[in-house]
Amino acid sequence: MDGNRGPDGPSDAPARAAWMRDHASELRREDSNVAPVIYPTDERIDDELHVWDTWFLRERDGSIAEIDGYRVIVALTASSDLLPGKRHDVATLRYFYSDDGENWETGGPVFDGEAFGSRQWAGSVLYDDGTLYCYYTAAGRAREKELSYSQRIALAEGGAVTVDDDGVTVDGPWEHSILLEPDGEWYETEAQYRGMTYTFRDPWFFEDPASGETYLLFEANTPVPEGSDACGGDAGQQEFNGSVGVAHSPTGNPTDFELRPPLLDAVCVNQELERPHLVVRQGRYYLFVSSHVHTFAPGLEGYDALYGFVADGLRGDYEPLNGHGMVVTNPAGAPFQAYSWLAYDHGDELLATSFFNYREYDRPTMDDVALLPEDEQRRRFGGTLAPTVRIELDGAETRVVGALDHGHLPLPREELPKPWWKRAEGGDGDG
Ligand code: FRU
């Protein structure tokens, strides 16, 4: 892979991995990457809420935190009275908890007082020795009169989790701070963007098992100055400049990060590499992002999908899984049924949770969802956790092997039902 292609980066930037047009031009729906069709469910996680991007409370080593028998998730939420398309403008972090990974109770808003941003977008939570570090995206500015799209990476620290007979409570007081803003060299600023919009969001805490070093991954864009020769000088393609950013904590303190050059970028390929996260298995680093059909550069045909890359170290030469990068997409008849996947390790398999987005909507893009009558927009929007997708992973190859129920999020030690063909092999099924 042409690791040095990063356009006009500072000269001390290490060689970096790229998702190239050659890879992405091979993207295809195949049996191995299409998730099962999602059917409507009566069992929404909370009828009063739209629920979308979701993440677990995790320990420093990435394992899912278990707190007195509970696992806890944080999700972006908004009142389900709102039209689904409006939810991003008022997103609020709420937590939910479960003692079996199948039935979820709504805890409540994560923050008691004001947070940075006019609303809060995706992030991650570190549960370290009883203390919570809640990383989030501050979108816009608090109390702004007109909604803006500035994005900063923020941290709320100091919260705690308590468990009693009534369940789980996440509580402050929180101390909020802005951790990171784009520097304009490795990471595009709002003033620099030429295309759809810039991104600088979705912080994800990561401790590298090889070195013990502490990092924060995030979604960003690589600056491509006007007149650059990136993408053969094609200004249209240059506007698509997504990257997976990274910051390092020199002290290991989870509050103290410095920007480093991106781990991977997708200049000339895709504008948004969303919610980047890693699964490390047997010394191989699997880097996952979500992306949309409409954020691929002109001339490429992509999908709303989970994409993945593998390297032999955190800062390795990431190669797209399956040759092109696509791991899970939606069926052709329901191309927007799910989005914003989060993959985690589960024994032999990977599990990927996501949210139930628009069903019965098979247009090429989602641009005209808003033209549907309002009751149809509501009826077709899932707004809850999607069925968890099961994925087999073999080196740089993946295969979707089925799905669990809506919002079923087992811990690694909890056994999954055997896929049907394994049942036949094992002789304990009806084959
Ligand atoms: C992905 C995403 C995130 C962002 C959130 C805003 O679903 O675009 O990148 O944090 O949605 O709603």
XYZ file of C-alpha atoms and ligand atoms in Angstrom:
443
model
C 0.000 0.000 0.000
C 1.235 3.491 -0.752
C 1.730 4.540 2.846
C 3.526 7.786 2.067
C 0.868 9.338 -0.044
C -0.540 11.570 2.746
C -0.962 14.935 1.029
C 1.290 17.734 2.129
C 1.551 16.549 5.738
C 4.292 17.815 8.057
C 7.618 16.204 7.254
C 7.894 14.357 10.573
C 4.691 12.462 9.844
C 5.364 8.722 9.830
C 4.340 6.822 6.730
C 0.662 6.317 6.978
C -1.860 3.886 5.742
C -4.444 4.800 3.162
C -7.745 3.466 1.940
C -7.243 3.845 -1.796
C -9.610 4.173 -4.736
C -8.303 0.837 -6.043
C -9.577 -0.870 -2.907
C -12.884 0.981 -2.742
C -13.654 0.404 -6.416
C -14.038 -3.303 -5.527
C -16.849 -2.695 -3.027
C -19.777 -5.051 -3.652
C -22.693 -6.474 -1.717
C -22.001 -10.175 -1.259
C -23.481 -12.995 0.827
C -20.519 -12.600 3.133
C -21.203 -8.960 4.012
C -24.981 -8.436 3.939
C -26.747 -8.392 7.319
C -30.115 -10.127 7.712
C -33.204 -7.980 7.077
C -34.381 -6.178 10.204
C -38.052 -6.496 11.087
C -39.924 -3.949 13.175
C -39.829 -4.598 16.875
C -42.337 -3.791 19.603
C -39.548 -3.915 22.079
C -37.792 -0.631 21.690
C -35.206 0.126 24.308
C -37.356 3.139 25.311
C -40.586 4.210 23.587
C -40.068 7.811 24.563
C -36.632 8.087 23.023
C -34.944 7.907 19.672
C -31.752 5.985 20.383
C -28.845 5.835 17.965
C -25.011 5.715 18.366
C -24.233 3.482 21.368
C -21.131 2.438 23.299
C -20.228 0.441 26.424
C -18.547 1.566 29.612
C -15.160 -0.106 29.315
C -12.112 -0.803 31.409
C -8.711 0.570 30.457
C -7.828 -2.637 28.632
C -10.937 -2.320 26.485
C -12.933 -5.052 28.171
C -16.593 -4.313 28.842
C -17.028 -3.055 32.403
C -19.148 -5.250 34.656
C -20.358 -3.321 37.635
C -22.054 -5.462 40.308
C -23.402 -7.705 37.564
C -24.499 -4.889 35.264
C -23.186 -3.778 31.894
C -23.855 -0.132 31.063
C -24.187 1.556 27.689
C -24.302 5.225 26.767
C -26.210 6.308 23.672
C -27.178 9.407 21.745
C -30.839 10.050 22.424
C -33.611 12.532 21.711
C -37.315 12.640 22.434
C -39.232 10.321 20.120
C -41.784 13.122 19.645
C -39.257 14.719 17.300
C -38.988 13.898 13.633
C -36.087 11.437 13.367
C -34.050 13.771 11.131
C -34.128 16.476 13.828
C -32.512 14.319 16.474
C -28.875 15.260 15.732
C -29.656 18.877 16.614
C -30.656 18.066 20.163
C -28.672 14.874 20.882
C -28.282 14.083 24.580
C -26.151 11.348 26.166
C -28.234 8.926 28.207
C -27.227 5.694 29.904
C -28.978 2.330 29.991
C -28.108 -0.771 31.965
C -28.779 -4.470 31.878
C -27.937 -7.512 33.982
C -28.464 -9.989 31.129
C -27.436 -8.073 27.995
C -30.944 -8.421 26.563
C -33.281 -6.303 28.662
C -32.257 -2.684 29.079
C -33.428 -0.164 31.635
C -33.190 3.547 30.945
C -30.985 5.210 33.554
C -31.277 8.844 32.526
C -29.146 11.670 31.172
C -25.426 11.191 31.831
C -24.811 14.839 32.674
C -26.701 16.663 35.371
C -25.632 20.187 34.430
C -24.414 21.843 31.303
C -21.906 20.188 28.973
C -19.799 21.659 26.179
C -21.608 22.094 22.876
C -25.209 22.950 22.068
C -25.631 19.159 21.869
C -23.352 16.184 22.445
C -22.397 13.614 19.851
C -20.669 10.257 20.026
C -17.769 9.233 22.199
C -16.685 6.539 24.618
C -16.521 5.975 28.354
C -13.566 4.718 30.355
C -14.408 3.192 33.733
C -11.091 3.319 35.553
C -10.897 2.223 39.166
C -14.420 3.400 39.855
C -14.009 6.772 38.139
C -15.736 7.615 34.857
C -14.053 9.454 32.021
C -16.720 10.313 29.522
C -15.288 11.406 26.154
C -17.764 13.114 23.855
C -18.093 15.402 20.889
C -19.092 18.963 21.720
C -21.136 19.892 18.643
C -21.816 23.604 18.262
C -21.517 25.978 21.199
C -23.575 26.094 24.374
C -26.464 28.590 24.184
C -25.797 29.434 20.524
C -28.707 31.258 18.843
C -28.256 29.501 15.543
C -27.233 25.898 15.327
C -23.556 25.608 14.308
C -21.548 22.575 13.310
C -18.251 23.176 15.043
C -16.897 20.018 16.647
C -14.514 19.694 19.533
C -13.443 16.682 21.525
C -14.450 17.014 25.142
C -14.061 15.092 28.375
C -16.227 14.931 31.455
C -14.363 13.331 34.338
C -15.214 12.481 37.894
C -18.559 10.737 37.543
C -19.270 7.492 39.355
C -21.604 4.506 39.076
C -23.590 3.254 42.030
C -25.729 0.157 42.210
C -28.580 -0.448 44.659
C -31.906 -2.297 44.736
C -33.369 0.199 42.270
C -30.665 -0.443 39.697
C -27.743 1.563 38.375
C -27.113 5.281 38.762
C -24.476 7.273 36.877
C -23.840 10.532 38.622
C -21.548 13.546 38.675
C -20.246 15.925 39.693
C -18.466 16.136 36.386
C -15.608 18.339 35.427
C -15.831 19.203 31.732
C -12.926 20.255 29.544
C -12.108 20.558 25.859
C -9.358 18.062 25.086
C -8.654 18.489 21.389
C -9.314 20.773 18.454
C -8.017 20.361 14.908
C -4.547 21.812 14.267
C -4.925 22.605 10.562
C -1.855 20.539 9.622
C -2.752 16.932 10.325
C -6.396 17.669 10.959
C -8.630 19.956 8.952
C -10.249 22.903 10.714
C -13.709 24.258 10.083
C -12.149 27.228 8.263
C -10.230 24.945 5.879
C -12.905 22.639 4.579
C -13.870 22.804 0.935
C -16.310 19.932 0.643
C -19.390 18.665 2.447
C -18.302 19.719 5.944
C -15.396 18.953 8.200
C -15.430 16.318 10.922
C -13.604 16.263 14.249
C -15.535 13.988 16.548
C -16.285 10.583 18.066
C -13.372 10.164 20.539
C -12.619 6.554 21.433
C -10.312 5.612 24.299
C -7.702 2.952 23.544
C -4.861 1.437 25.508
C -2.393 -0.395 23.268
C -1.837 -3.879 24.739
C 1.598 -4.073 23.091
C 3.027 -0.942 24.701
C 0.586 -0.043 27.474
C 0.407 3.454 25.947
C -2.801 5.470 26.112
C -4.529 6.898 23.025
C -7.691 8.540 21.827
C -8.912 7.761 18.312
C -11.349 10.066 16.527
C -12.973 10.871 13.198
C -11.337 13.706 11.247
C -10.295 14.994 7.828
C -6.868 15.447 6.274
C -6.316 18.990 4.948
C -5.895 19.017 1.166
C -4.910 22.544 0.127
C -6.283 23.987 -3.080
C -3.979 23.206 -5.974
C -2.648 20.048 -4.271
C -1.789 17.206 -6.618
C -3.656 14.669 -4.443
C -6.129 12.541 -6.462
C -4.274 13.449 -9.664
C -5.262 17.070 -9.025
C -8.998 16.258 -9.216
C -10.551 18.981 -7.035
C -13.858 17.105 -6.867
C -12.259 14.009 -5.384
C -10.043 16.058 -3.059
C -13.087 17.175 -1.107
C -13.401 13.605 0.170
C -10.663 13.473 2.752
C -11.767 11.427 5.771
C -9.240 10.199 8.297
C -8.918 8.245 11.508
C -7.156 10.606 13.866
C -5.209 9.724 16.973
C -3.917 11.534 20.046
C -1.426 10.158 22.537
C -1.188 10.665 26.265
C 2.529 10.988 27.106
C 1.840 10.390 30.808
C -0.846 7.732 30.441
C -3.226 10.099 32.185
C -6.623 9.755 30.493
C -7.096 13.542 30.603
C -3.977 14.600 28.823
C -3.697 14.084 25.047
C -1.534 15.420 22.224
C -2.427 15.154 18.552
C -0.420 12.720 16.453
C -0.660 12.122 12.683
C -3.686 10.092 11.524
C -3.610 6.284 11.636
C -5.316 5.980 8.275
C -6.865 8.272 5.754
C -9.177 8.031 2.806
C -8.242 11.051 0.688
C -9.932 10.784 -2.759
C -12.121 7.995 -1.344
C -14.444 9.010 1.474
C -15.315 12.053 3.544
C -16.432 10.426 6.805
C -14.696 7.604 8.669
C -17.078 7.601 11.610
C -16.718 6.285 15.138
C -13.298 4.644 14.647
C -12.532 1.836 17.099
C -10.125 -1.072 17.439
C -10.326 -4.754 18.262
C -6.962 -6.387 18.945
C -6.823 -10.101 18.378
C -3.646 -12.200 18.470
C -1.437 -9.164 17.928
C -3.410 -7.965 14.924
C -5.114 -4.580 15.078
C -8.564 -4.448 13.502
C -9.660 -0.870 12.903
C -13.365 -0.306 12.214
C -15.310 2.721 10.982
C -18.837 3.361 9.744
C -19.483 5.267 6.564
C -22.302 6.270 4.247
C -23.095 5.773 0.579
C -23.226 9.566 0.065
C -19.780 10.237 1.527
C -17.849 8.300 -1.133
C -15.966 10.398 -3.690
C -17.307 10.764 -7.239
C -16.749 7.627 -9.322
C -16.936 5.225 -6.373
C -19.950 3.207 -5.371
C -20.118 2.606 -1.642
C -22.715 1.628 0.924
C -23.917 2.523 4.382
C -21.703 -0.050 6.059
C -19.172 -1.095 8.652
C -15.702 -0.993 7.129
C -12.551 -2.548 8.567
C -8.785 -2.606 8.158
C -6.070 -4.761 9.697
C -2.432 -4.081 10.588
C 0.191 -5.727 12.764
C 0.564 -2.739 15.084
C -1.356 0.358 16.091
C 0.555 2.422 13.583
C 0.812 -0.322 11.007
C 0.138 -0.346 7.308
C -3.597 -0.993 7.569
C -4.923 -3.167 4.783
C -8.660 -3.190 3.999
C -10.439 -6.342 5.164
C -11.687 -8.509 2.312
C -9.557 -6.508 -0.114
C -12.005 -3.591 -0.299
C -12.833 -2.847 3.352
C -16.526 -3.687 3.652
C -17.489 -5.954 6.563
C -21.245 -5.500 7.155
C -23.764 -3.692 4.998
C -27.547 -3.542 4.733
C -29.586 -5.602 2.278
C -30.210 -4.059 -1.159
C -33.936 -3.790 -0.402
C -33.307 -1.864 2.827
C -29.989 -0.062 2.294
C -30.459 2.234 5.307
C -31.861 -0.229 7.819
C -28.916 0.134 10.228
C -25.975 2.421 10.885
C -23.178 3.310 13.274
C -21.797 -0.120 14.034
C -19.600 -0.919 16.988
C -17.653 -4.168 16.725
C -16.359 -6.060 19.738
C -14.581 -9.311 20.296
C -16.542 -12.388 21.290
C -14.480 -15.571 21.407
C -14.279 -16.898 17.864
C -16.549 -14.224 16.512
C -16.944 -10.490 16.342
C -20.235 -8.952 17.342
C -21.404 -5.655 15.890
C -24.136 -3.580 17.455
C -25.719 -0.670 15.576
C -28.998 1.229 15.579
C -32.152 0.505 13.638
C -32.305 3.374 11.151
C -34.795 3.605 8.216
C -36.578 0.512 6.997
C -38.741 0.206 3.883
C -36.639 2.803 2.221
C -34.770 1.623 -0.838
C -33.812 4.836 -2.623
C -30.167 5.214 -3.664
C -29.510 7.872 -1.036
C -31.304 9.039 2.069
C -31.499 12.643 0.821
C -35.219 12.551 0.233
C -36.277 10.774 3.425
C -37.355 14.217 4.627
C -39.790 14.461 1.680
C -41.848 11.557 2.992
C -44.982 12.512 4.937
C -44.078 13.051 8.577
C -45.959 10.010 9.856
C -44.081 7.870 7.310
C -40.740 9.283 8.458
C -41.653 8.272 11.975
C -43.075 4.894 11.034
C -40.005 3.896 9.076
C -37.429 5.022 11.614
C -36.300 2.332 14.068
C -34.689 4.557 16.706
C -33.594 1.646 18.842
C -30.759 -0.869 18.959
C -30.599 -3.121 15.897
C -30.116 -6.894 16.013
C -26.489 -7.596 16.894
C -24.661 -8.939 13.836
C -22.394 -11.980 14.197
C -19.233 -11.965 12.125
C -16.581 -14.599 11.581
C -13.087 -13.241 11.310
C -10.244 -15.141 9.698
C -7.094 -13.089 9.194
C -8.096 -10.358 6.760
C -11.370 -12.020 5.736
C -14.760 -11.641 7.372
C -18.158 -13.243 6.955
C -21.554 -12.317 8.392
C -22.933 -15.475 10.002
C -26.211 -14.299 11.473
C -27.681 -11.999 14.048
C -28.869 -11.971 17.635
C -31.940 -10.111 18.838
C -32.396 -6.337 18.849
C -30.030 -4.919 21.438
C -28.745 -8.306 22.622
C -25.201 -7.508 23.731
C -23.564 -10.581 25.286
C -20.342 -10.409 27.224
C -17.441 -12.412 25.794
C -17.920 -15.199 28.367
C -21.614 -15.633 27.508
C -22.167 -18.408 25.024
C -23.895 -17.684 21.720
C -26.273 -20.087 20.029
C -24.364 -22.141 17.464
C -24.910 -21.010 13.871
C -27.124 -23.561 12.085
C -24.370 -25.203 10.025
C -22.216 -25.719 13.101
C -25.183 -27.255 14.873
C -25.415 -29.771 12.033
C -21.676 -30.498 12.240
C -21.804 -30.922 15.990
C -24.772 -33.287 15.687
C -26.691 -31.454 18.423
C -29.104 -29.656 16.135
C -31.861 -30.695 13.798
C -29.475 -30.216 10.831
C -22.718 8.645 13.287
C -22.648 10.111 13.633
C -21.483 10.374 14.546
C -21.926 11.561 15.341
C -23.428 11.331 15.449
C -24.270 12.562 15.454
O -23.977 8.088 13.389
O -22.557 10.893 12.475
O -20.290 10.578 13.835
O -21.285 11.569 16.559
O -23.793 10.530 14.357
O -25.621 12.250 15.597
